[in-house]
């Protein structure tokens, strides 16, 4: 029934465009039942699209990435707003296979402080991209991604107070997860 209603609507729409028939004549050709059904189905489709859009735009997670260096391991941390945290440490000398992903529940105060400070620092695109001198052996980059925006390198000296606070909570989380980058 929906298909026939949509087909009828599209056919009438094409006729209207081609023959320049007044829209009142076209709408009169729909029965009241078909009009009502078309409105309900259109609203339902709109609701599904909104839900899908929200689900695709994951604004409830933070990703922290440490690139690692010649002498230090890197890591990737993904923190959901509910505290579910997944992380991997990328060894400097892989022993075969992919790094093992670990899962834990982050303490409420740590995650709330991190989310609050990142949200206060938004938009992350407002901060200039910084480049800084780094050791060839131990230089790494540390970036946070939230709401499709990535911070400048938090391993460089920071002058913006909001980024300094984000950096502090990122390091607290790394310590809480007991991530070691030396010797891996």
mmCIF file with all atom_site columns, C-alpha atoms in Angstrom:
data_model
loop_
_atom_site.group_PDB
_atom_site.id
_atom_site.type_symbol
_atom_site.label_atom_id
_atom_site.label_alt_id
_atom_site.label_comp_id
_atom_site.label_asym_id
_atom_site.label_entity_id
_atom_site.label_seq_id
_atom_site.pdbx_PDB_ins_code
_atom_site.Cartn_x
_atom_site.Cartn_y
_atom_site.Cartn_z
_atom_site.occupancy
_atom_site.B_iso_or_equiv
_atom_site.pdbx_formal_charge
_atom_site.auth_seq_id
_atom_site.auth_comp_id
_atom_site.auth_asym_id
_atom_site.auth_atom_id
_atom_site.pdbx_PDB_model_num
ATOM 1   C CA . UNK A 1 1   ? 0.000  0.000   0.000   1.00 0.00 ? 1   UNK A CA 1
ATOM 2   C CA . UNK A 1 2   ? 2.866  2.375   0.843   1.00 0.00 ? 2   UNK A CA 1
ATOM 3   C CA . UNK A 1 3   ? 4.519  1.588   -2.447  1.00 0.00 ? 3   UNK A CA 1
ATOM 4   C CA . UNK A 1 4   ? 1.353  2.287   -4.398  1.00 0.00 ? 4   UNK A CA 1
ATOM 5   C CA . UNK A 1 5   ? 0.799  5.541   -2.491  1.00 0.00 ? 5   UNK A CA 1
ATOM 6   C CA . UNK A 1 6   ? 4.389  6.677   -3.154  1.00 0.00 ? 6   UNK A CA 1
ATOM 7   C CA . UNK A 1 7   ? 4.171  5.608   -6.787  1.00 0.00 ? 7   UNK A CA 1
ATOM 8   C CA . UNK A 1 8   ? 0.916  7.508   -7.202  1.00 0.00 ? 8   UNK A CA 1
ATOM 9   C CA . UNK A 1 9   ? 2.424  10.586  -5.527  1.00 0.00 ? 9   UNK A CA 1
ATOM 10  C CA . UNK A 1 10  ? 5.562  10.520  -7.684  1.00 0.00 ? 10  UNK A CA 1
ATOM 11  C CA . UNK A 1 11  ? 3.528  9.937   -10.841 1.00 0.00 ? 11  UNK A CA 1
ATOM 12  C CA . UNK A 1 12  ? 1.256  12.856  -10.028 1.00 0.00 ? 12  UNK A CA 1
ATOM 13  C CA . UNK A 1 13  ? 4.299  14.989  -9.168  1.00 0.00 ? 13  UNK A CA 1
ATOM 14  C CA . UNK A 1 14  ? 5.829  14.247  -12.570 1.00 0.00 ? 14  UNK A CA 1
ATOM 15  C CA . UNK A 1 15  ? 2.537  15.016  -14.299 1.00 0.00 ? 15  UNK A CA 1
ATOM 16  C CA . UNK A 1 16  ? 2.287  18.292  -12.419 1.00 0.00 ? 16  UNK A CA 1
ATOM 17  C CA . UNK A 1 17  ? 5.780  19.323  -13.465 1.00 0.00 ? 17  UNK A CA 1
ATOM 18  C CA . UNK A 1 18  ? 5.219  18.393  -17.085 1.00 0.00 ? 18  UNK A CA 1
ATOM 19  C CA . UNK A 1 19  ? 1.713  19.737  -17.572 1.00 0.00 ? 19  UNK A CA 1
ATOM 20  C CA . UNK A 1 20  ? 1.744  22.589  -15.041 1.00 0.00 ? 20  UNK A CA 1
ATOM 21  C CA . UNK A 1 21  ? -1.501 21.360  -13.507 1.00 0.00 ? 21  UNK A CA 1
ATOM 22  C CA . UNK A 1 22  ? -2.500 23.304  -10.377 1.00 0.00 ? 22  UNK A CA 1
ATOM 23  C CA . UNK A 1 23  ? -1.539 21.386  -7.235  1.00 0.00 ? 23  UNK A CA 1
ATOM 24  C CA . UNK A 1 24  ? -5.076 21.564  -5.829  1.00 0.00 ? 24  UNK A CA 1
ATOM 25  C CA . UNK A 1 25  ? -6.253 19.341  -8.660  1.00 0.00 ? 25  UNK A CA 1
ATOM 26  C CA . UNK A 1 26  ? -3.471 16.828  -8.025  1.00 0.00 ? 26  UNK A CA 1
ATOM 27  C CA . UNK A 1 27  ? -4.025 16.613  -4.259  1.00 0.00 ? 27  UNK A CA 1
ATOM 28  C CA . UNK A 1 28  ? -7.728 16.105  -4.836  1.00 0.00 ? 28  UNK A CA 1
ATOM 29  C CA . UNK A 1 29  ? -6.904 12.850  -6.649  1.00 0.00 ? 29  UNK A CA 1
ATOM 30  C CA . UNK A 1 30  ? -5.585 11.336  -3.373  1.00 0.00 ? 30  UNK A CA 1
ATOM 31  C CA . UNK A 1 31  ? -8.193 9.829   -1.107  1.00 0.00 ? 31  UNK A CA 1
ATOM 32  C CA . UNK A 1 32  ? -8.212 11.071  2.493   1.00 0.00 ? 32  UNK A CA 1
ATOM 33  C CA . UNK A 1 33  ? -6.936 7.671   3.623   1.00 0.00 ? 33  UNK A CA 1
ATOM 34  C CA . UNK A 1 34  ? -3.992 7.813   1.188   1.00 0.00 ? 34  UNK A CA 1
ATOM 35  C CA . UNK A 1 35  ? -3.159 11.383  2.247   1.00 0.00 ? 35  UNK A CA 1
ATOM 36  C CA . UNK A 1 36  ? -3.179 10.416  5.924   1.00 0.00 ? 36  UNK A CA 1
ATOM 37  C CA . UNK A 1 37  ? -1.085 7.297   5.275   1.00 0.00 ? 37  UNK A CA 1
ATOM 38  C CA . UNK A 1 38  ? 1.419  9.277   3.221   1.00 0.00 ? 38  UNK A CA 1
ATOM 39  C CA . UNK A 1 39  ? 1.791  11.859  6.021   1.00 0.00 ? 39  UNK A CA 1
ATOM 40  C CA . UNK A 1 40  ? 2.286  9.148   8.698   1.00 0.00 ? 40  UNK A CA 1
ATOM 41  C CA . UNK A 1 41  ? 4.801  7.226   6.590   1.00 0.00 ? 41  UNK A CA 1
ATOM 42  C CA . UNK A 1 42  ? 6.711  10.392  5.739   1.00 0.00 ? 42  UNK A CA 1
ATOM 43  C CA . UNK A 1 43  ? 6.910  11.294  9.422   1.00 0.00 ? 43  UNK A CA 1
ATOM 44  C CA . UNK A 1 44  ? 8.074  7.758   10.276  1.00 0.00 ? 44  UNK A CA 1
ATOM 45  C CA . UNK A 1 45  ? 10.771 7.913   7.612   1.00 0.00 ? 45  UNK A CA 1
ATOM 46  C CA . UNK A 1 46  ? 11.894 11.307  8.908   1.00 0.00 ? 46  UNK A CA 1
ATOM 47  C CA . UNK A 1 47  ? 12.171 9.922   12.466  1.00 0.00 ? 47  UNK A CA 1
ATOM 48  C CA . UNK A 1 48  ? 14.250 6.975   11.238  1.00 0.00 ? 48  UNK A CA 1
ATOM 49  C CA . UNK A 1 49  ? 16.592 9.314   9.385   1.00 0.00 ? 49  UNK A CA 1
ATOM 50  C CA . UNK A 1 50  ? 17.061 11.465  12.489  1.00 0.00 ? 50  UNK A CA 1
ATOM 51  C CA . UNK A 1 51  ? 17.836 8.418   14.643  1.00 0.00 ? 51  UNK A CA 1
ATOM 52  C CA . UNK A 1 52  ? 20.245 7.091   12.016  1.00 0.00 ? 52  UNK A CA 1
ATOM 53  C CA . UNK A 1 53  ? 21.995 10.469  11.804  1.00 0.00 ? 53  UNK A CA 1
ATOM 54  C CA . UNK A 1 54  ? 22.450 10.607  15.555  1.00 0.00 ? 54  UNK A CA 1
ATOM 55  C CA . UNK A 1 55  ? 23.767 7.053   15.655  1.00 0.00 ? 55  UNK A CA 1
ATOM 56  C CA . UNK A 1 56  ? 26.255 7.732   12.860  1.00 0.00 ? 56  UNK A CA 1
ATOM 57  C CA . UNK A 1 57  ? 27.609 10.861  14.474  1.00 0.00 ? 57  UNK A CA 1
ATOM 58  C CA . UNK A 1 58  ? 29.085 9.237   17.558  1.00 0.00 ? 58  UNK A CA 1
ATOM 59  C CA . UNK A 1 59  ? 29.480 12.152  19.960  1.00 0.00 ? 59  UNK A CA 1
ATOM 60  C CA . UNK A 1 60  ? 29.723 9.970   23.016  1.00 0.00 ? 60  UNK A CA 1
ATOM 61  C CA . UNK A 1 61  ? 33.312 8.799   22.712  1.00 0.00 ? 61  UNK A CA 1
ATOM 62  C CA . UNK A 1 62  ? 36.773 10.260  23.008  1.00 0.00 ? 62  UNK A CA 1
ATOM 63  C CA . UNK A 1 63  ? 39.778 8.830   21.219  1.00 0.00 ? 63  UNK A CA 1
ATOM 64  C CA . UNK A 1 64  ? 43.272 9.414   22.565  1.00 0.00 ? 64  UNK A CA 1
ATOM 65  C CA . UNK A 1 65  ? 46.180 8.500   20.297  1.00 0.00 ? 65  UNK A CA 1
ATOM 66  C CA . UNK A 1 66  ? 49.860 8.486   21.180  1.00 0.00 ? 66  UNK A CA 1
ATOM 67  C CA . UNK A 1 67  ? 51.918 7.945   18.018  1.00 0.00 ? 67  UNK A CA 1
ATOM 68  C CA . UNK A 1 68  ? 54.860 6.353   19.806  1.00 0.00 ? 68  UNK A CA 1
ATOM 69  C CA . UNK A 1 69  ? 58.433 6.920   18.682  1.00 0.00 ? 69  UNK A CA 1
ATOM 70  C CA . UNK A 1 70  ? 61.593 5.038   17.825  1.00 0.00 ? 70  UNK A CA 1
ATOM 71  C CA . UNK A 1 71  ? 62.089 4.117   21.494  1.00 0.00 ? 71  UNK A CA 1
ATOM 72  C CA . UNK A 1 72  ? 58.573 4.251   22.941  1.00 0.00 ? 72  UNK A CA 1
ATOM 73  C CA . UNK A 1 73  ? 55.372 2.367   22.238  1.00 0.00 ? 73  UNK A CA 1
ATOM 74  C CA . UNK A 1 74  ? 52.254 4.199   21.107  1.00 0.00 ? 74  UNK A CA 1
ATOM 75  C CA . UNK A 1 75  ? 48.697 3.591   22.237  1.00 0.00 ? 75  UNK A CA 1
ATOM 76  C CA . UNK A 1 76  ? 45.090 4.129   21.277  1.00 0.00 ? 76  UNK A CA 1
ATOM 77  C CA . UNK A 1 77  ? 42.382 4.683   23.910  1.00 0.00 ? 77  UNK A CA 1
ATOM 78  C CA . UNK A 1 78  ? 38.665 4.906   23.159  1.00 0.00 ? 78  UNK A CA 1
ATOM 79  C CA . UNK A 1 79  ? 36.476 6.129   26.040  1.00 0.00 ? 79  UNK A CA 1
ATOM 80  C CA . UNK A 1 80  ? 32.677 5.959   25.819  1.00 0.00 ? 80  UNK A CA 1
ATOM 81  C CA . UNK A 1 81  ? 30.597 8.386   27.864  1.00 0.00 ? 81  UNK A CA 1
ATOM 82  C CA . UNK A 1 82  ? 29.304 5.470   29.975  1.00 0.00 ? 82  UNK A CA 1
ATOM 83  C CA . UNK A 1 83  ? 32.892 4.687   31.030  1.00 0.00 ? 83  UNK A CA 1
ATOM 84  C CA . UNK A 1 84  ? 33.448 1.684   28.767  1.00 0.00 ? 84  UNK A CA 1
ATOM 85  C CA . UNK A 1 85  ? 37.096 2.010   27.745  1.00 0.00 ? 85  UNK A CA 1
ATOM 86  C CA . UNK A 1 86  ? 39.043 0.055   25.148  1.00 0.00 ? 86  UNK A CA 1
ATOM 87  C CA . UNK A 1 87  ? 42.755 0.496   24.675  1.00 0.00 ? 87  UNK A CA 1
ATOM 88  C CA . UNK A 1 88  ? 45.698 -1.010  22.852  1.00 0.00 ? 88  UNK A CA 1
ATOM 89  C CA . UNK A 1 89  ? 49.438 -0.471  23.221  1.00 0.00 ? 89  UNK A CA 1
ATOM 90  C CA . UNK A 1 90  ? 51.398 -0.730  19.987  1.00 0.00 ? 90  UNK A CA 1
ATOM 91  C CA . UNK A 1 91  ? 54.738 -2.383  20.672  1.00 0.00 ? 91  UNK A CA 1
ATOM 92  C CA . UNK A 1 92  ? 57.876 -0.946  19.132  1.00 0.00 ? 92  UNK A CA 1
ATOM 93  C CA . UNK A 1 93  ? 58.899 -4.431  18.047  1.00 0.00 ? 93  UNK A CA 1
ATOM 94  C CA . UNK A 1 94  ? 55.742 -6.404  17.244  1.00 0.00 ? 94  UNK A CA 1
ATOM 95  C CA . UNK A 1 95  ? 55.828 -10.064 18.220  1.00 0.00 ? 95  UNK A CA 1
ATOM 96  C CA . UNK A 1 96  ? 53.416 -10.956 15.440  1.00 0.00 ? 96  UNK A CA 1
ATOM 97  C CA . UNK A 1 97  ? 49.767 -10.143 15.043  1.00 0.00 ? 97  UNK A CA 1
ATOM 98  C CA . UNK A 1 98  ? 47.870 -7.057  16.069  1.00 0.00 ? 98  UNK A CA 1
ATOM 99  C CA . UNK A 1 99  ? 48.124 -5.497  19.514  1.00 0.00 ? 99  UNK A CA 1
ATOM 100 C CA . UNK A 1 100 ? 45.719 -6.989  22.023  1.00 0.00 ? 100 UNK A CA 1
ATOM 101 C CA . UNK A 1 101 ? 42.806 -4.707  22.854  1.00 0.00 ? 101 UNK A CA 1
ATOM 102 C CA . UNK A 1 102 ? 41.905 -4.482  26.522  1.00 0.00 ? 102 UNK A CA 1
ATOM 103 C CA . UNK A 1 103 ? 38.570 -3.363  27.940  1.00 0.00 ? 103 UNK A CA 1
ATOM 104 C CA . UNK A 1 104 ? 37.842 -1.798  31.305  1.00 0.00 ? 104 UNK A CA 1
ATOM 105 C CA . UNK A 1 105 ? 35.357 0.475   33.033  1.00 0.00 ? 105 UNK A CA 1
ATOM 106 C CA . UNK A 1 106 ? 36.823 3.909   33.735  1.00 0.00 ? 106 UNK A CA 1
ATOM 107 C CA . UNK A 1 107 ? 36.125 5.530   37.097  1.00 0.00 ? 107 UNK A CA 1
ATOM 108 C CA . UNK A 1 108 ? 33.263 8.022   36.965  1.00 0.00 ? 108 UNK A CA 1
ATOM 109 C CA . UNK A 1 109 ? 35.235 11.055  38.169  1.00 0.00 ? 109 UNK A CA 1
ATOM 110 C CA . UNK A 1 110 ? 38.010 10.514  35.608  1.00 0.00 ? 110 UNK A CA 1
ATOM 111 C CA . UNK A 1 111 ? 35.672 10.195  32.648  1.00 0.00 ? 111 UNK A CA 1
ATOM 112 C CA . UNK A 1 112 ? 33.398 13.066  33.762  1.00 0.00 ? 112 UNK A CA 1
ATOM 113 C CA . UNK A 1 113 ? 36.395 15.378  34.210  1.00 0.00 ? 113 UNK A CA 1
ATOM 114 C CA . UNK A 1 114 ? 37.805 14.438  30.806  1.00 0.00 ? 114 UNK A CA 1
ATOM 115 C CA . UNK A 1 115 ? 34.501 14.898  28.969  1.00 0.00 ? 115 UNK A CA 1
ATOM 116 C CA . UNK A 1 116 ? 33.798 18.182  30.791  1.00 0.00 ? 116 UNK A CA 1
ATOM 117 C CA . UNK A 1 117 ? 37.233 19.612  30.010  1.00 0.00 ? 117 UNK A CA 1
ATOM 118 C CA . UNK A 1 118 ? 37.138 18.573  26.354  1.00 0.00 ? 118 UNK A CA 1
ATOM 119 C CA . UNK A 1 119 ? 33.655 20.041  25.954  1.00 0.00 ? 119 UNK A CA 1
ATOM 120 C CA . UNK A 1 120 ? 34.881 23.311  27.541  1.00 0.00 ? 120 UNK A CA 1
ATOM 121 C CA . UNK A 1 121 ? 37.806 23.352  25.091  1.00 0.00 ? 121 UNK A CA 1
ATOM 122 C CA . UNK A 1 122 ? 35.554 22.883  22.049  1.00 0.00 ? 122 UNK A CA 1
ATOM 123 C CA . UNK A 1 123 ? 35.790 23.578  19.222  1.00 0.00 ? 123 UNK A CA 1
ATOM 124 C CA . UNK A 1 124 ? 39.198 21.948  19.037  1.00 0.00 ? 124 UNK A CA 1
ATOM 125 C CA . UNK A 1 125 ? 39.672 23.451  15.581  1.00 0.00 ? 125 UNK A CA 1
ATOM 126 C CA . UNK A 1 126 ? 40.014 26.922  17.166  1.00 0.00 ? 126 UNK A CA 1
ATOM 127 C CA . UNK A 1 127 ? 43.552 26.139  18.338  1.00 0.00 ? 127 UNK A CA 1
ATOM 128 C CA . UNK A 1 128 ? 46.425 26.657  15.914  1.00 0.00 ? 128 UNK A CA 1
ATOM 129 C CA . UNK A 1 129 ? 48.328 23.589  14.763  1.00 0.00 ? 129 UNK A CA 1
ATOM 130 C CA . UNK A 1 130 ? 51.589 23.562  16.675  1.00 0.00 ? 130 UNK A CA 1
ATOM 131 C CA . UNK A 1 131 ? 54.877 22.033  15.728  1.00 0.00 ? 131 UNK A CA 1
ATOM 132 C CA . UNK A 1 132 ? 57.609 21.682  18.289  1.00 0.00 ? 132 UNK A CA 1
ATOM 133 C CA . UNK A 1 133 ? 61.123 20.319  18.482  1.00 0.00 ? 133 UNK A CA 1
ATOM 134 C CA . UNK A 1 134 ? 61.191 16.688  19.555  1.00 0.00 ? 134 UNK A CA 1
ATOM 135 C CA . UNK A 1 135 ? 63.848 14.125  20.189  1.00 0.00 ? 135 UNK A CA 1
ATOM 136 C CA . UNK A 1 136 ? 64.420 11.806  17.231  1.00 0.00 ? 136 UNK A CA 1
ATOM 137 C CA . UNK A 1 137 ? 64.362 8.816   19.587  1.00 0.00 ? 137 UNK A CA 1
ATOM 138 C CA . UNK A 1 138 ? 61.658 9.767   22.080  1.00 0.00 ? 138 UNK A CA 1
ATOM 139 C CA . UNK A 1 139 ? 59.522 12.343  20.260  1.00 0.00 ? 139 UNK A CA 1
ATOM 140 C CA . UNK A 1 140 ? 55.846 11.402  19.927  1.00 0.00 ? 140 UNK A CA 1
ATOM 141 C CA . UNK A 1 141 ? 52.559 13.145  19.279  1.00 0.00 ? 141 UNK A CA 1
ATOM 142 C CA . UNK A 1 142 ? 49.523 12.993  21.543  1.00 0.00 ? 142 UNK A CA 1
ATOM 143 C CA . UNK A 1 143 ? 46.124 13.927  20.142  1.00 0.00 ? 143 UNK A CA 1
ATOM 144 C CA . UNK A 1 144 ? 42.526 13.754  21.335  1.00 0.00 ? 144 UNK A CA 1
ATOM 145 C CA . UNK A 1 145 ? 39.574 13.391  18.969  1.00 0.00 ? 145 UNK A CA 1
ATOM 146 C CA . UNK A 1 146 ? 36.013 14.237  20.005  1.00 0.00 ? 146 UNK A CA 1
ATOM 147 C CA . UNK A 1 147 ? 32.971 15.151  17.885  1.00 0.00 ? 147 UNK A CA 1
ATOM 148 C CA . UNK A 1 148 ? 35.016 14.696  14.712  1.00 0.00 ? 148 UNK A CA 1
ATOM 149 C CA . UNK A 1 149 ? 37.524 17.321  15.861  1.00 0.00 ? 149 UNK A CA 1
ATOM 150 C CA . UNK A 1 150 ? 41.144 16.630  16.742  1.00 0.00 ? 150 UNK A CA 1
ATOM 151 C CA . UNK A 1 151 ? 43.236 18.588  19.204  1.00 0.00 ? 151 UNK A CA 1
ATOM 152 C CA . UNK A 1 152 ? 46.629 20.019  18.404  1.00 0.00 ? 152 UNK A CA 1
ATOM 153 C CA . UNK A 1 153 ? 49.595 17.934  19.559  1.00 0.00 ? 153 UNK A CA 1
ATOM 154 C CA . UNK A 1 154 ? 49.329 17.795  23.356  1.00 0.00 ? 154 UNK A CA 1
ATOM 155 C CA . UNK A 1 155 ? 52.965 16.621  23.558  1.00 0.00 ? 155 UNK A CA 1
ATOM 156 C CA . UNK A 1 156 ? 54.061 20.123  22.502  1.00 0.00 ? 156 UNK A CA 1
ATOM 157 C CA . UNK A 1 157 ? 54.246 22.941  25.051  1.00 0.00 ? 157 UNK A CA 1
ATOM 158 C CA . UNK A 1 158 ? 50.739 24.309  25.608  1.00 0.00 ? 158 UNK A CA 1
ATOM 159 C CA . UNK A 1 159 ? 49.810 27.900  26.416  1.00 0.00 ? 159 UNK A CA 1
ATOM 160 C CA . UNK A 1 160 ? 46.012 27.585  26.266  1.00 0.00 ? 160 UNK A CA 1
ATOM 161 C CA . UNK A 1 161 ? 44.646 26.771  29.730  1.00 0.00 ? 161 UNK A CA 1
ATOM 162 C CA . UNK A 1 162 ? 41.818 24.638  28.377  1.00 0.00 ? 162 UNK A CA 1
ATOM 163 C CA . UNK A 1 163 ? 44.247 22.389  26.483  1.00 0.00 ? 163 UNK A CA 1
ATOM 164 C CA . UNK A 1 164 ? 46.530 22.197  29.529  1.00 0.00 ? 164 UNK A CA 1
ATOM 165 C CA . UNK A 1 165 ? 43.550 20.871  31.520  1.00 0.00 ? 165 UNK A CA 1
ATOM 166 C CA . UNK A 1 166 ? 42.638 18.339  28.818  1.00 0.00 ? 166 UNK A CA 1
ATOM 167 C CA . UNK A 1 167 ? 46.270 17.181  28.754  1.00 0.00 ? 167 UNK A CA 1
ATOM 168 C CA . UNK A 1 168 ? 46.274 16.732  32.539  1.00 0.00 ? 168 UNK A CA 1
ATOM 169 C CA . UNK A 1 169 ? 43.188 14.492  32.476  1.00 0.00 ? 169 UNK A CA 1
ATOM 170 C CA . UNK A 1 170 ? 44.498 12.509  29.498  1.00 0.00 ? 170 UNK A CA 1
ATOM 171 C CA . UNK A 1 171 ? 47.685 11.785  31.443  1.00 0.00 ? 171 UNK A CA 1
ATOM 172 C CA . UNK A 1 172 ? 45.653 10.853  34.546  1.00 0.00 ? 172 UNK A CA 1
ATOM 173 C CA . UNK A 1 173 ? 43.737 8.306   32.448  1.00 0.00 ? 173 UNK A CA 1
ATOM 174 C CA . UNK A 1 174 ? 46.941 6.882   30.951  1.00 0.00 ? 174 UNK A CA 1
ATOM 175 C CA . UNK A 1 175 ? 48.304 6.460   34.498  1.00 0.00 ? 175 UNK A CA 1
ATOM 176 C CA . UNK A 1 176 ? 45.017 4.905   35.695  1.00 0.00 ? 176 UNK A CA 1
ATOM 177 C CA . UNK A 1 177 ? 45.133 2.385   32.827  1.00 0.00 ? 177 UNK A CA 1
ATOM 178 C CA . UNK A 1 178 ? 48.775 1.668   33.726  1.00 0.00 ? 178 UNK A CA 1
ATOM 179 C CA . UNK A 1 179 ? 49.910 2.097   30.122  1.00 0.00 ? 179 UNK A CA 1
ATOM 180 C CA . UNK A 1 180 ? 53.689 1.797   29.847  1.00 0.00 ? 180 UNK A CA 1
ATOM 181 C CA . UNK A 1 181 ? 55.347 3.099   26.701  1.00 0.00 ? 181 UNK A CA 1
ATOM 182 C CA . UNK A 1 182 ? 58.969 2.345   27.612  1.00 0.00 ? 182 UNK A CA 1
ATOM 183 C CA . UNK A 1 183 ? 60.159 -1.247  27.300  1.00 0.00 ? 183 UNK A CA 1
ATOM 184 C CA . UNK A 1 184 ? 57.356 -2.416  24.994  1.00 0.00 ? 184 UNK A CA 1
#
